Short mmCIF file of C-alpha atoms in Angstrom, two decimals:
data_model
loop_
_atom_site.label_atom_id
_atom_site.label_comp_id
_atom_site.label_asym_id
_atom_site.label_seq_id
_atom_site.Cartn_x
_atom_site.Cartn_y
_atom_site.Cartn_z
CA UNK A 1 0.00 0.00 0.00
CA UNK A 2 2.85 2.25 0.93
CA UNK A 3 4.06 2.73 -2.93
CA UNK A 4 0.05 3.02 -4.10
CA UNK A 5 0.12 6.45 -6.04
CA UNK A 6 -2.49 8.82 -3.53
CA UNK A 7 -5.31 9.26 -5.92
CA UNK A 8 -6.02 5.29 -5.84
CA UNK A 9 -5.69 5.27 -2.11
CA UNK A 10 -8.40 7.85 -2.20
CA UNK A 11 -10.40 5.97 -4.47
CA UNK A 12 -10.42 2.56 -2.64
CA UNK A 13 -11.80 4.67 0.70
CA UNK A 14 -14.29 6.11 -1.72
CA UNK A 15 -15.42 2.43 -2.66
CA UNK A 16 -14.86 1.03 0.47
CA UNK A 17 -17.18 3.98 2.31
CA UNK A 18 -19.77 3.42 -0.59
CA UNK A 19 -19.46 -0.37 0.56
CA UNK A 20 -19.79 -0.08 4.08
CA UNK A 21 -22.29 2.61 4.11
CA UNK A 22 -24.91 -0.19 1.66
CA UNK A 23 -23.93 -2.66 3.92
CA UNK A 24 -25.08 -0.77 6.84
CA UNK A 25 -28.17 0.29 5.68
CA UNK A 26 -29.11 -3.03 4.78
CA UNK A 27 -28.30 -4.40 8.17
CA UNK A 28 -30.01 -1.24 9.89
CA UNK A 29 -26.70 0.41 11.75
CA UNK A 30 -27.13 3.57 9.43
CA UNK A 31 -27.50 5.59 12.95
CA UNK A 32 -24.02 4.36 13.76
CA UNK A 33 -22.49 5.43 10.89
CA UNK A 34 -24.11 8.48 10.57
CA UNK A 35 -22.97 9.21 14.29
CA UNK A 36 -19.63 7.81 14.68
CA UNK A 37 -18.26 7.45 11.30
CA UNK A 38 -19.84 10.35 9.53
CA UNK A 39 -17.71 13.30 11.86
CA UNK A 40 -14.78 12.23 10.54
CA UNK A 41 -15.52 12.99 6.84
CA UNK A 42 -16.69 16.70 8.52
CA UNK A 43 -13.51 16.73 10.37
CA UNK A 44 -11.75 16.13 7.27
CA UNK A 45 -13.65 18.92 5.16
CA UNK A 46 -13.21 21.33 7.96
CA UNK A 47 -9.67 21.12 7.84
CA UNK A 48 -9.25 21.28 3.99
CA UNK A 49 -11.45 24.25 4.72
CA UNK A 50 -9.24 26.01 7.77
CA UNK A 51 -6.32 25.68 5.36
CA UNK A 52 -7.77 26.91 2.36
CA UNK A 53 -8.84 30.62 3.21
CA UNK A 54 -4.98 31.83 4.84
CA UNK A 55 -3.34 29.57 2.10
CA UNK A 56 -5.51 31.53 -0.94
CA UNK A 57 -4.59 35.23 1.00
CA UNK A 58 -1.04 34.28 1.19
CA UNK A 59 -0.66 32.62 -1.92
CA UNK A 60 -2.22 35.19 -3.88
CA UNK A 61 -0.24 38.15 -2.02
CA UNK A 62 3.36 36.09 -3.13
CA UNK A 63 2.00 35.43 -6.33
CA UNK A 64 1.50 39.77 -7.05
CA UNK A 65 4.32 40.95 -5.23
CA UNK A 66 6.52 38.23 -6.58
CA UNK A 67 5.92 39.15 -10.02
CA UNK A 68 7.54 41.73 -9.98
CA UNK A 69 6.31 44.01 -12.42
CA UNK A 70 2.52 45.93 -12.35
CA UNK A 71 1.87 45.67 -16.21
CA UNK A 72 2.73 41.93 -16.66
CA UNK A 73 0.14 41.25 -13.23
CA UNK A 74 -2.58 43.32 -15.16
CA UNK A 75 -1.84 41.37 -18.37
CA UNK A 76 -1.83 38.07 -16.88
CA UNK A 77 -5.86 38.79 -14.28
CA UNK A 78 -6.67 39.97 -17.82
CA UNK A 79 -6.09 36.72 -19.91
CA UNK A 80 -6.93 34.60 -16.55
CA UNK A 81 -10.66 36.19 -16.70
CA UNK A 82 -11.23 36.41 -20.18
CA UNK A 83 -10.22 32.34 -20.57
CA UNK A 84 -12.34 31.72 -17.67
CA UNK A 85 -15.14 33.18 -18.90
CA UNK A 86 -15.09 31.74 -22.44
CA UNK A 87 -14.42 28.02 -20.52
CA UNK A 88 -17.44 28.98 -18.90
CA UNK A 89 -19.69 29.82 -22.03
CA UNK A 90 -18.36 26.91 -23.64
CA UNK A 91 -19.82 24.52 -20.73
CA UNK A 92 -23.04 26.23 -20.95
CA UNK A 93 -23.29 25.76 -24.70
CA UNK A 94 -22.40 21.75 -24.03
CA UNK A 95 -24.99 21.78 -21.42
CA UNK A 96 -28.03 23.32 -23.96
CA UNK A 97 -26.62 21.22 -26.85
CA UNK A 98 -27.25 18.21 -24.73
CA UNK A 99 -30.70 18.75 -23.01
CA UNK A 100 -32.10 19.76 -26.11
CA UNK A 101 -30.96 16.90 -27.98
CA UNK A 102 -31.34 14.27 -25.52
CA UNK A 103 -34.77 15.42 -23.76
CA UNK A 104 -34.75 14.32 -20.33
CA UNK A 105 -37.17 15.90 -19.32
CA UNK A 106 -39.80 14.65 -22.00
CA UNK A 107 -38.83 10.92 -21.24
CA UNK A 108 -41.23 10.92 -17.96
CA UNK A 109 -44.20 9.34 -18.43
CA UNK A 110 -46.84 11.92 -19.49
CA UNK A 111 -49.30 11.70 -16.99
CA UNK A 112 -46.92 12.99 -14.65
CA UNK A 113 -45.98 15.97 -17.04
CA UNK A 114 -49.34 16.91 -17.75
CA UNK A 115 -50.10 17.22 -13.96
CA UNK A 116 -46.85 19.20 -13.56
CA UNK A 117 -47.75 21.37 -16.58
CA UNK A 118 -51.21 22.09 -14.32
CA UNK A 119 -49.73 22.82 -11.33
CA UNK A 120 -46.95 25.12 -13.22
CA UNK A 121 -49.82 27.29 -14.26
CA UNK A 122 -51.81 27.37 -11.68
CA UNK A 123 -48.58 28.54 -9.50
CA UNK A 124 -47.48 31.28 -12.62
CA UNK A 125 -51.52 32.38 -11.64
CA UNK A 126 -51.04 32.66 -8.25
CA UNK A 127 -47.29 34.61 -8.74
CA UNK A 128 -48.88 36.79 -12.22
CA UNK A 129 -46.32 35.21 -14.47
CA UNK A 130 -47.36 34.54 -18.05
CA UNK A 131 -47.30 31.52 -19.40
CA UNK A 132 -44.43 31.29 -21.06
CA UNK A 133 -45.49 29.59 -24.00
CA UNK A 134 -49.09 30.51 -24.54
CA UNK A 135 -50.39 27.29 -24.10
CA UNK A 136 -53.28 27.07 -21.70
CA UNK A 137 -54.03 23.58 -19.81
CA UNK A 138 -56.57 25.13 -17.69
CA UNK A 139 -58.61 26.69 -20.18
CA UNK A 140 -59.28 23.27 -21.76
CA UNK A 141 -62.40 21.76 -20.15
CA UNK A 142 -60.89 17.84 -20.19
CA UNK A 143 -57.96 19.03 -17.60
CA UNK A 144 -60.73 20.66 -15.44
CA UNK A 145 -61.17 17.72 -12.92
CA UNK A 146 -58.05 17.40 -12.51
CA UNK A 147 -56.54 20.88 -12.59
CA UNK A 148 -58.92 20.85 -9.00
CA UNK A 149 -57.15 17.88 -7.72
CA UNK A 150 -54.14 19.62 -8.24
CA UNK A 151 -55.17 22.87 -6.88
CA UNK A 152 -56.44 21.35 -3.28
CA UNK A 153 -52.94 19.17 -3.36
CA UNK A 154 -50.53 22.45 -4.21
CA UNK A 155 -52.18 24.84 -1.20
CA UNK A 156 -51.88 21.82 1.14
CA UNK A 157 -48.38 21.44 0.10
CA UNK A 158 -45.43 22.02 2.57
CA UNK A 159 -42.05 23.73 1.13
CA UNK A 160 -39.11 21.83 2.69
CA UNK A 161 -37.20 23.93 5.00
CA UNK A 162 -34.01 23.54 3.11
CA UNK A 163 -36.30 24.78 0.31
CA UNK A 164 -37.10 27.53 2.03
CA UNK A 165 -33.84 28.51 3.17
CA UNK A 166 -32.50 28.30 -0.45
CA UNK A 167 -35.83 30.55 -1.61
CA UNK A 168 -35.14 33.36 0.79
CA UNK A 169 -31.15 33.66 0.16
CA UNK A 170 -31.62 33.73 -3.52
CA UNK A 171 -34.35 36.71 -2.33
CA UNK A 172 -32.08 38.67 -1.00
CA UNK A 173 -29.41 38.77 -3.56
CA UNK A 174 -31.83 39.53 -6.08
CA UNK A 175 -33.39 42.55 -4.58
CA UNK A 176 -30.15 44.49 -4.87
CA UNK A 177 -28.83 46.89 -7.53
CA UNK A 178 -26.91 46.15 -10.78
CA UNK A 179 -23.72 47.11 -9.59
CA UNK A 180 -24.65 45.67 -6.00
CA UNK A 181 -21.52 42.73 -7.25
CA UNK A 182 -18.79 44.94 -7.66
CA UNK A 183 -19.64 46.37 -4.35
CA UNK A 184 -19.43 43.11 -2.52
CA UNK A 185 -16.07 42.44 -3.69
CA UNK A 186 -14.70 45.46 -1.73
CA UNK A 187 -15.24 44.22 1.95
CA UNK A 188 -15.65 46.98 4.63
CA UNK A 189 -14.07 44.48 7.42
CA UNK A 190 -11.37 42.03 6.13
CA UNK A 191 -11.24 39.78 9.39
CA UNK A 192 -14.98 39.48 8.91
CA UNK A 193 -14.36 38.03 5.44
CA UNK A 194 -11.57 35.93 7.00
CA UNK A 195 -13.66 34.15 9.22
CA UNK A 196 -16.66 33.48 7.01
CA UNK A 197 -15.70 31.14 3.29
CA UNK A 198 -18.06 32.85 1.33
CA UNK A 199 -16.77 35.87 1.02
CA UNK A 200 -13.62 34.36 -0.99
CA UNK A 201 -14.09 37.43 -3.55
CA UNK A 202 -13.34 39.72 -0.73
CA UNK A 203 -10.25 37.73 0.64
CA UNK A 204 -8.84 37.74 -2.96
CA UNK A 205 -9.63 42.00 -3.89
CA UNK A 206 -7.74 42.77 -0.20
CA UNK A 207 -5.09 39.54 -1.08
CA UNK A 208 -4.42 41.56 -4.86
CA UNK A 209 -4.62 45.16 -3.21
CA UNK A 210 -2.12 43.76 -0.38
CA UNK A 211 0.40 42.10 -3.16
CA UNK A 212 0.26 45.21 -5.58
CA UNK A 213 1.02 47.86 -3.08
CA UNK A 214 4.22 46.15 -1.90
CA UNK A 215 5.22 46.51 -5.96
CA UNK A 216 5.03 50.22 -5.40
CA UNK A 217 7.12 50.55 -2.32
CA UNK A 218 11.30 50.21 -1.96
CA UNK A 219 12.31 46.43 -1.90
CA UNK A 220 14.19 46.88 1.65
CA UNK A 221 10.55 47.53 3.18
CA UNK A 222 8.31 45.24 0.82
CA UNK A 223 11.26 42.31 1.29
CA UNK A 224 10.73 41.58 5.12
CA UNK A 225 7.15 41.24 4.51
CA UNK A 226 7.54 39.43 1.53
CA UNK A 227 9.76 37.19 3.21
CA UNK A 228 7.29 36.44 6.34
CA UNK A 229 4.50 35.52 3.56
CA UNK A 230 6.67 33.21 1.91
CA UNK A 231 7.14 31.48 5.17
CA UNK A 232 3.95 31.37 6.61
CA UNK A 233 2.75 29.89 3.01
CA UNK A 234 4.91 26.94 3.00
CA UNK A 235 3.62 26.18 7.06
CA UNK A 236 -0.06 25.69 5.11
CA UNK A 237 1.30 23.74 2.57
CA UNK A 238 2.95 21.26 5.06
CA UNK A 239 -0.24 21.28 6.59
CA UNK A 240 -1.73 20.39 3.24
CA UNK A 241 1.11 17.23 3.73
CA UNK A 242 0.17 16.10 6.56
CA UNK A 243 -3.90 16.31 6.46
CA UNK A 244 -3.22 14.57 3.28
CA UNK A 245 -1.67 11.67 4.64
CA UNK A 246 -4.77 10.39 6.17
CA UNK A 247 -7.21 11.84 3.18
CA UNK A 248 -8.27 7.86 2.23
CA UNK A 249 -9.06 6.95 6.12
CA UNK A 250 -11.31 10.87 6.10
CA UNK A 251 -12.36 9.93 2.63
CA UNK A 252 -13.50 6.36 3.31
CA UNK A 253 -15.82 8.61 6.60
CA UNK A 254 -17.06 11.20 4.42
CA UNK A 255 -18.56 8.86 1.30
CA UNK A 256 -20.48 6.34 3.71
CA UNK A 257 -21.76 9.49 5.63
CA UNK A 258 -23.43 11.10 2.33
CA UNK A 259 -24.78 7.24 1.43
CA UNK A 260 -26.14 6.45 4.70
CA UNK A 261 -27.73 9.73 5.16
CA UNK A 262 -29.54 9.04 1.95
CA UNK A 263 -30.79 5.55 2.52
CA UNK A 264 -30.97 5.29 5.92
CA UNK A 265 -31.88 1.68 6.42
CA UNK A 266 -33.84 1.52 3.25
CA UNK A 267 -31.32 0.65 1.34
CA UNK A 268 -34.23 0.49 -1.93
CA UNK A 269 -34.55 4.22 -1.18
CA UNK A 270 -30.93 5.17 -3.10
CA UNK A 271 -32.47 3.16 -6.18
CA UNK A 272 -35.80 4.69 -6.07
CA UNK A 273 -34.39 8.31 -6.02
CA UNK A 274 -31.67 7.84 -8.56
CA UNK A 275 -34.27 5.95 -10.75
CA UNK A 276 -36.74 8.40 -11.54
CA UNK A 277 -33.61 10.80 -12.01
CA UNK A 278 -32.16 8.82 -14.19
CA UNK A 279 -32.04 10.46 -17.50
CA UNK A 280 -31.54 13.78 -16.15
CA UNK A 281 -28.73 12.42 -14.07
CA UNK A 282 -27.47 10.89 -16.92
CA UNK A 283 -27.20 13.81 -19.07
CA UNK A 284 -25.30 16.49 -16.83
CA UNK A 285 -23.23 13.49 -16.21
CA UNK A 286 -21.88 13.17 -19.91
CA UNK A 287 -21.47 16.69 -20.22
CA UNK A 288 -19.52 16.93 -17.29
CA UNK A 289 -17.44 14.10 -18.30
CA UNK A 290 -17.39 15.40 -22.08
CA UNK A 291 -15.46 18.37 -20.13
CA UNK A 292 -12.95 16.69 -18.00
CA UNK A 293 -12.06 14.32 -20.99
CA UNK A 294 -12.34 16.20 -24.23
CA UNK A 295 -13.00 19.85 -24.01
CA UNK A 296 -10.04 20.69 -21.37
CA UNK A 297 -7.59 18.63 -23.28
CA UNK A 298 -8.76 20.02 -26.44
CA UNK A 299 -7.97 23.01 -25.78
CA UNK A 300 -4.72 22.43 -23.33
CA UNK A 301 -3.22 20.48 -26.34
CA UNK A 302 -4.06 23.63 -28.59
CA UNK A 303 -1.82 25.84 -26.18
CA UNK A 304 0.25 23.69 -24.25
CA UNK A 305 1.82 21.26 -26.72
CA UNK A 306 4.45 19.88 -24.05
CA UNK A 307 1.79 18.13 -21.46
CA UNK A 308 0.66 15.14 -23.06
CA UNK A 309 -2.96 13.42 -22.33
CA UNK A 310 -2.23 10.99 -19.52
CA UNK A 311 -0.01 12.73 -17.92
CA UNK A 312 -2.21 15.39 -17.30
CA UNK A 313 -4.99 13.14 -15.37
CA UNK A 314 -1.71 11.65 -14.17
CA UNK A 315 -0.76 15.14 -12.44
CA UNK A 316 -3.52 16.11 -11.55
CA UNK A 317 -5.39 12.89 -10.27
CA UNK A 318 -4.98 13.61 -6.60
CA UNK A 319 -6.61 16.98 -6.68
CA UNK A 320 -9.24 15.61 -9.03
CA UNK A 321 -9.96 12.50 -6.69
CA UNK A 322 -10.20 14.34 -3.56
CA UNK A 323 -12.96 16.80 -5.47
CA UNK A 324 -14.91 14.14 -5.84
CA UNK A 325 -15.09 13.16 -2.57
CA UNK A 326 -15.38 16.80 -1.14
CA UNK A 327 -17.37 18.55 -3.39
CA UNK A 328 -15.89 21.93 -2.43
CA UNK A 329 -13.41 23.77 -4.91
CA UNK A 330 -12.17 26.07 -1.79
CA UNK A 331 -11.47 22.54 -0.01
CA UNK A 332 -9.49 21.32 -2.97
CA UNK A 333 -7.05 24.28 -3.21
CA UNK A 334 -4.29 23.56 -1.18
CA UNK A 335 -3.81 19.98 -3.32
CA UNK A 336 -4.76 21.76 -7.01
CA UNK A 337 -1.61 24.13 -6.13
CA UNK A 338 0.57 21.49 -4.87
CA UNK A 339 -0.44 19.07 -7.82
CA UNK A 340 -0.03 21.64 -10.25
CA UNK A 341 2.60 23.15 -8.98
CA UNK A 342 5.24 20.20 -8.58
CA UNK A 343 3.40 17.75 -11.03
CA UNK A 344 2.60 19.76 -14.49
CA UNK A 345 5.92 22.55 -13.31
CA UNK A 346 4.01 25.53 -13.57
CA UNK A 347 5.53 28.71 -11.66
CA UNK A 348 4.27 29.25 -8.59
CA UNK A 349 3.97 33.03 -8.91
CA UNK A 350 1.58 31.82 -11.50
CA UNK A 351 -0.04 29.24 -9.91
CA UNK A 352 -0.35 31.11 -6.53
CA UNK A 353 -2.15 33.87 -8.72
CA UNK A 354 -4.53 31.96 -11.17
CA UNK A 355 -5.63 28.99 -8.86
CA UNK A 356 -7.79 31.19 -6.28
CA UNK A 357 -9.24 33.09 -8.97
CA UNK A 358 -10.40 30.42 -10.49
CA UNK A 359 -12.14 28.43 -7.31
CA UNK A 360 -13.59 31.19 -7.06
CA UNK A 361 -15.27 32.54 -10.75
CA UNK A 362 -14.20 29.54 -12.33
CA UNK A 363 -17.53 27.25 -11.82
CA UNK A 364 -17.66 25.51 -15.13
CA UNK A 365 -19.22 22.41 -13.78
CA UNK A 366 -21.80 24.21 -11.98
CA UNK A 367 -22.56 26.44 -14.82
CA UNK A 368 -23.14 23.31 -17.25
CA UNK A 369 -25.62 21.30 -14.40
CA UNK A 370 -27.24 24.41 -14.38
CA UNK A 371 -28.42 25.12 -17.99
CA UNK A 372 -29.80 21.41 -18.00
CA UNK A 373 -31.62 21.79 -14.66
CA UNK A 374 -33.51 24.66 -16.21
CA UNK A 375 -33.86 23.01 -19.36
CA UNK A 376 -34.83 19.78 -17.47
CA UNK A 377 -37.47 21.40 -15.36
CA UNK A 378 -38.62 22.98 -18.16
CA UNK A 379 -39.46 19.66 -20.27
CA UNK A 380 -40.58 17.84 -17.06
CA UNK A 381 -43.78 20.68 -16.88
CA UNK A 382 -44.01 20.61 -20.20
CA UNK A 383 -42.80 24.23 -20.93
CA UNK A 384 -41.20 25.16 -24.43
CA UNK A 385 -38.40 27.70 -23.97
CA UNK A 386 -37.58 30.09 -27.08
CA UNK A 387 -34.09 30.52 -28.28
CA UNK A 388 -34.18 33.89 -26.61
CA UNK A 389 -35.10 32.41 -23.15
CA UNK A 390 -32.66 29.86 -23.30
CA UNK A 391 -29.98 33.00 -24.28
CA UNK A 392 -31.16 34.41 -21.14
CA UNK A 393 -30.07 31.33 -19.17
CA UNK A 394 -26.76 31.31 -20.50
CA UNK A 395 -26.51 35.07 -19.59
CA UNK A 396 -27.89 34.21 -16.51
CA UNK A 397 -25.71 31.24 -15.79
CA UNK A 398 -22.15 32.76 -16.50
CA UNK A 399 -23.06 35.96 -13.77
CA UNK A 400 -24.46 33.24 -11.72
CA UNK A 401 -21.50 30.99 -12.15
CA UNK A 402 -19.36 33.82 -10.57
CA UNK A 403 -21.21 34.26 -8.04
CA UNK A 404 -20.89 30.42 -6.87
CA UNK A 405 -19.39 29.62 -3.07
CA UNK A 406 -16.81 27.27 -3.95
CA UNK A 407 -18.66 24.52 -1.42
CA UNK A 408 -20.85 21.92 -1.84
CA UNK A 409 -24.14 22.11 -3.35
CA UNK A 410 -23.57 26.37 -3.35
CA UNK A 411 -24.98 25.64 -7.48
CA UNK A 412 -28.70 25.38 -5.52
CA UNK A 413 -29.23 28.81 -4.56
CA UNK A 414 -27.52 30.30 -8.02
CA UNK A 415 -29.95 28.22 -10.09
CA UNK A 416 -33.09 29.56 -8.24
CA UNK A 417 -31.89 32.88 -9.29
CA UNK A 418 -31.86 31.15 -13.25
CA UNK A 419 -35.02 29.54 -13.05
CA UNK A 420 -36.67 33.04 -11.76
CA UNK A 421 -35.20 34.92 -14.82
CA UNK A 422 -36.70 32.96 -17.35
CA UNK A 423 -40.23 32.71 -14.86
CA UNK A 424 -39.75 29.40 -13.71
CA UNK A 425 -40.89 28.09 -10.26
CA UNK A 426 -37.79 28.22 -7.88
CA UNK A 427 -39.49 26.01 -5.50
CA UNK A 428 -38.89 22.92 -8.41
CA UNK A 429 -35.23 23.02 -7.15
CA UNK A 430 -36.57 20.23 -4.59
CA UNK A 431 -37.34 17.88 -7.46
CA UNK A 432 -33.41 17.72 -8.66
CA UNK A 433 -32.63 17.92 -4.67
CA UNK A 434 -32.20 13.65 -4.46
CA UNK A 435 -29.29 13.36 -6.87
CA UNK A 436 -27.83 16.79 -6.47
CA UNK A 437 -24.64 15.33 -4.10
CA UNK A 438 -23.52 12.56 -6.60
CA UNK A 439 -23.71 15.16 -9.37
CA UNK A 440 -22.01 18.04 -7.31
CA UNK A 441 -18.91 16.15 -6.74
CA UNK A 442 -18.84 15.54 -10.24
CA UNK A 443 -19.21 18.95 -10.91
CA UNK A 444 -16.46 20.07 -9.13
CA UNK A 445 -13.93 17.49 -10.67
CA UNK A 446 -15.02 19.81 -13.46
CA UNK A 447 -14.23 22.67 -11.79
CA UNK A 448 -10.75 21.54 -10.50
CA UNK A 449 -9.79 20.63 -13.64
CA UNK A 450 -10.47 23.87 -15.48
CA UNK A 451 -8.45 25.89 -12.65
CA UNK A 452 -5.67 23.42 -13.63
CA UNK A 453 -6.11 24.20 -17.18
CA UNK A 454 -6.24 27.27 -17.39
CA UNK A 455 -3.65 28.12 -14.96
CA UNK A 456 -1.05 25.50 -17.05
CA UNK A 457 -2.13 27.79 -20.17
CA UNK A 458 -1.31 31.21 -18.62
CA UNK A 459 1.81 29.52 -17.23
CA UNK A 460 2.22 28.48 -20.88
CA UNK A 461 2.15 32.06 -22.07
CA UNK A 462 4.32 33.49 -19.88
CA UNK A 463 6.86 31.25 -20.22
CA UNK A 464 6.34 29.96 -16.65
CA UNK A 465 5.73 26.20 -17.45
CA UNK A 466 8.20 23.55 -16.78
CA UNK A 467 6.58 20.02 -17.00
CA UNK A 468 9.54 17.33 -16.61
CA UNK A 469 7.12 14.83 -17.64
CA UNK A 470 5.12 11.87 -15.83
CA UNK A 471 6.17 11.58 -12.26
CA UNK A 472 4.77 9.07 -9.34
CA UNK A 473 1.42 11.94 -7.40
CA UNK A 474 2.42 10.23 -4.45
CA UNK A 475 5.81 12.60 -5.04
CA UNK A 476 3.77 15.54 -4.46
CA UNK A 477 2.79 15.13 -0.99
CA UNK A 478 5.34 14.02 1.69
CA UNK A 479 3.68 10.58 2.27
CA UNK A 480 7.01 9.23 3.40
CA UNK A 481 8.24 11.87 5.84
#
């Protein structure tokens, strides 16, 4: 086991904690694992997390003030943005092409739709909405009997609290102005945005602000402070080492937590959920996979020449792994950088720079599950959206995207504010809510990856990128020391 590269340690816990957690439920001790197993895997993502926020300020304050030079930091945020946002666009796109080609939401059978289409109107009634499509189920006299059904069912109905909660966030970042972004990037109280994860945009503006200033002042002032960063950044990295070491033990905790809590000892409840899910399931799925495996090498082959296929997903495997099983980008920083980093050679003034960006506005996987969810939804209440509306969506999507905590299942509350711009019913975020963990670690596998990407491309162009070729992962973290 000791000369087992990292990622596949990680990925036997993952089995083995998908294992145990089945077995359990079938044998009824999902209470045990839930309360004695489970706290690891939170133990685990709470110290990915305690590392992650000082490691990103740090990081990005080296990366600036190590760069040396104001213009070639403006040039490289400016290509780092604009390839984000055209990775994200291109997701989106994938996402549409799919959902409109593969109709997941028209596979249900169409009893179900038509009563969905009923209650859709009778809820864009309640809220004045107009019908999107002109189509009018409860005009026509042969849905009367049961458009009554349906109304006595929907005003008995209880939202889910989580529902709820969701509903009233996405309330109050709506009701702000247009500009209302930009101002929450500027924080009024830094240690406030220290001690709270998402309010990453924040950390990064005072992290950039910090890093540019000591450009501008005389190298025997900015060095001592440059020198103290430097330090404290490679104490979080060694921290990085060490948490590491036990990842597939926290790993093994944190998968047969997730399982458990979703069969509890029903173990027929996990195939009932992800049955009637299926399709939809099935379609972010292969767009998400259609990015990790084609579209990101696509287009690192077109600008990195020297990084071949495998040894990308080589490289990058432990980072990608250990997204997986945290579904949290912010989480999965420290081991992106040090993957990255020592595995594909790029710069670490680069890298440093680039990487908390992109955990950040770089939500590609997100932004993809998104446009079908809409799309999905859409079909499943039998709703026709026009070209324009699904323009909207991607619109929509890429601002929402941005605005993404880089933690599990943050995508929920973005794609209520997506469904409302294109007068959908928030509230059908509960439908998707059964399969939305399995997906979201998928998701941010996409997410990882396109950090790595992009950051190996900027590295690329700035003549930052030294990949030595394949090495053993299980070099990149001090597993022997």
């Amino acid at each position: 086991m000791k000369k087992l590269a990292l990622h596949w340690k990680i990925l036997i816990g993952m089995v083995l904690g998908i294992i145990w957690a089945l077995l359990s439920s079938s044998l009824g001790w999902s209470a045990f694992t839930i309360d004695w197993i489970d706290p690891f895997g939170t133990i685990f993502i709470n110290l990915l997390k305690l590392i992650a926020v000082p490691l990103v300020l740090f990081s990005i304050i080296s990366g600036v003030a190590n760069i040396g030079d104001p213009a070639s930091l403006g040039r490289m945020g400016g290509k780092t943005l604009l390839i984000y946002l055209i990775t994200t666009v291109l997701a989106i796109s994938l996402g549409l092409l799919l959902v409109n080609t593969i109709k997941p939401g028209k596979l249900i059978d169409e009893q179900s739709r038509i009563d969905n289409r009923i209650n859709y109107e009778i809820w864009a009634s309640s809220q004045g909405y107009q019908i999107k499509d002109g189509i009018n189920y409860l005009q026509d006299p042969k849905f009367f009997e049961r458009a009554k059904v349906i109304s006595e069912l929907s005003h008995s109905e209880i939202k889910e609290a989580s529902v709820s909660d969701k509903l009233e966030k996405a309330t109050q970042r709506k009701e702000t102005t247009p500009l209302q972004p930009l101002v929450d990037i500027v924080p009024d109280n830094f240690f406030y945005s220290l001690s709270n994860n998402g309010l990453m945009l924040q950390i990064i503006f005072f992290a950039i602000f910090f890093g540019v200033c000591l450009l501008f002042i005389p190298n025997e002032k900015s060095q001592p402070v440059l020198t103290l960063v430097d330090g404290i950044n490679e104490v979080f990295l060694k921290m990085v080492d060490l948490v590491m070491q036990a990842a597939p033990f926290f790993v093994f905790a944190l998968l047969a937590g997730v399982v458990s809590k979703m069969a509890g000892d029903d173990i027929g409840k996990v195939v009932e959920i992800f049955k009637g899910l299926s399709w939809y399931s099935l379609t972010v799925l292969i767009g998400l996979l259609l990015m990790i495996f084609i579209v990101y090498p696509s287009i690192l082959k077109t600008f990195v020449r020297k990084i071949p296929y495998t040894g990308f997903f080589k490289a990058m495997g432990p980072a990608q792994t250990l997204a997986f099983s945290t579904s949290s980008s912010a989480a999965t920083l420290p081991v992106t950088m040090e993957c990255v980093e020592q595995n594909l050679g790029v710069d670490k003034k680069v890298s440093s720079f680039v990487l908390p960006i992109g955990a950040t506005v770089n939500m590609d996987g997100t932004s993809l599950y998104q446009a079908v969810a809409v799309i999905f939804l859409a079909q499943l209440h039998m709703i026709d959206l026009t070209f324009g509306q699904q323009l909207t969506i991607v619109l929509t999507t890429t601002l929402a995207s941005i605005g993404s905590a880089a933690v599990p299942s943050a995508g929920l509350v973005m794609l209520i504010i997506v469904l409302d711009s294109v007068g959908l019913n928030p509230a059908w975020i509960a439908i998707i809510f059964p399969v939305d963990r399995i997906l979201d670690m998928f998701r941010t596998v996409v997410n990882v990856t396109g950090d790595a990407t992009v950051c190996s491309i900027i590295a690329n162009g700035e003549d930052m990128l030294d990949y030595q070729g394949e090495k053993d992962p299980t070099e990149t973290f001090d597993l022997d020391s």
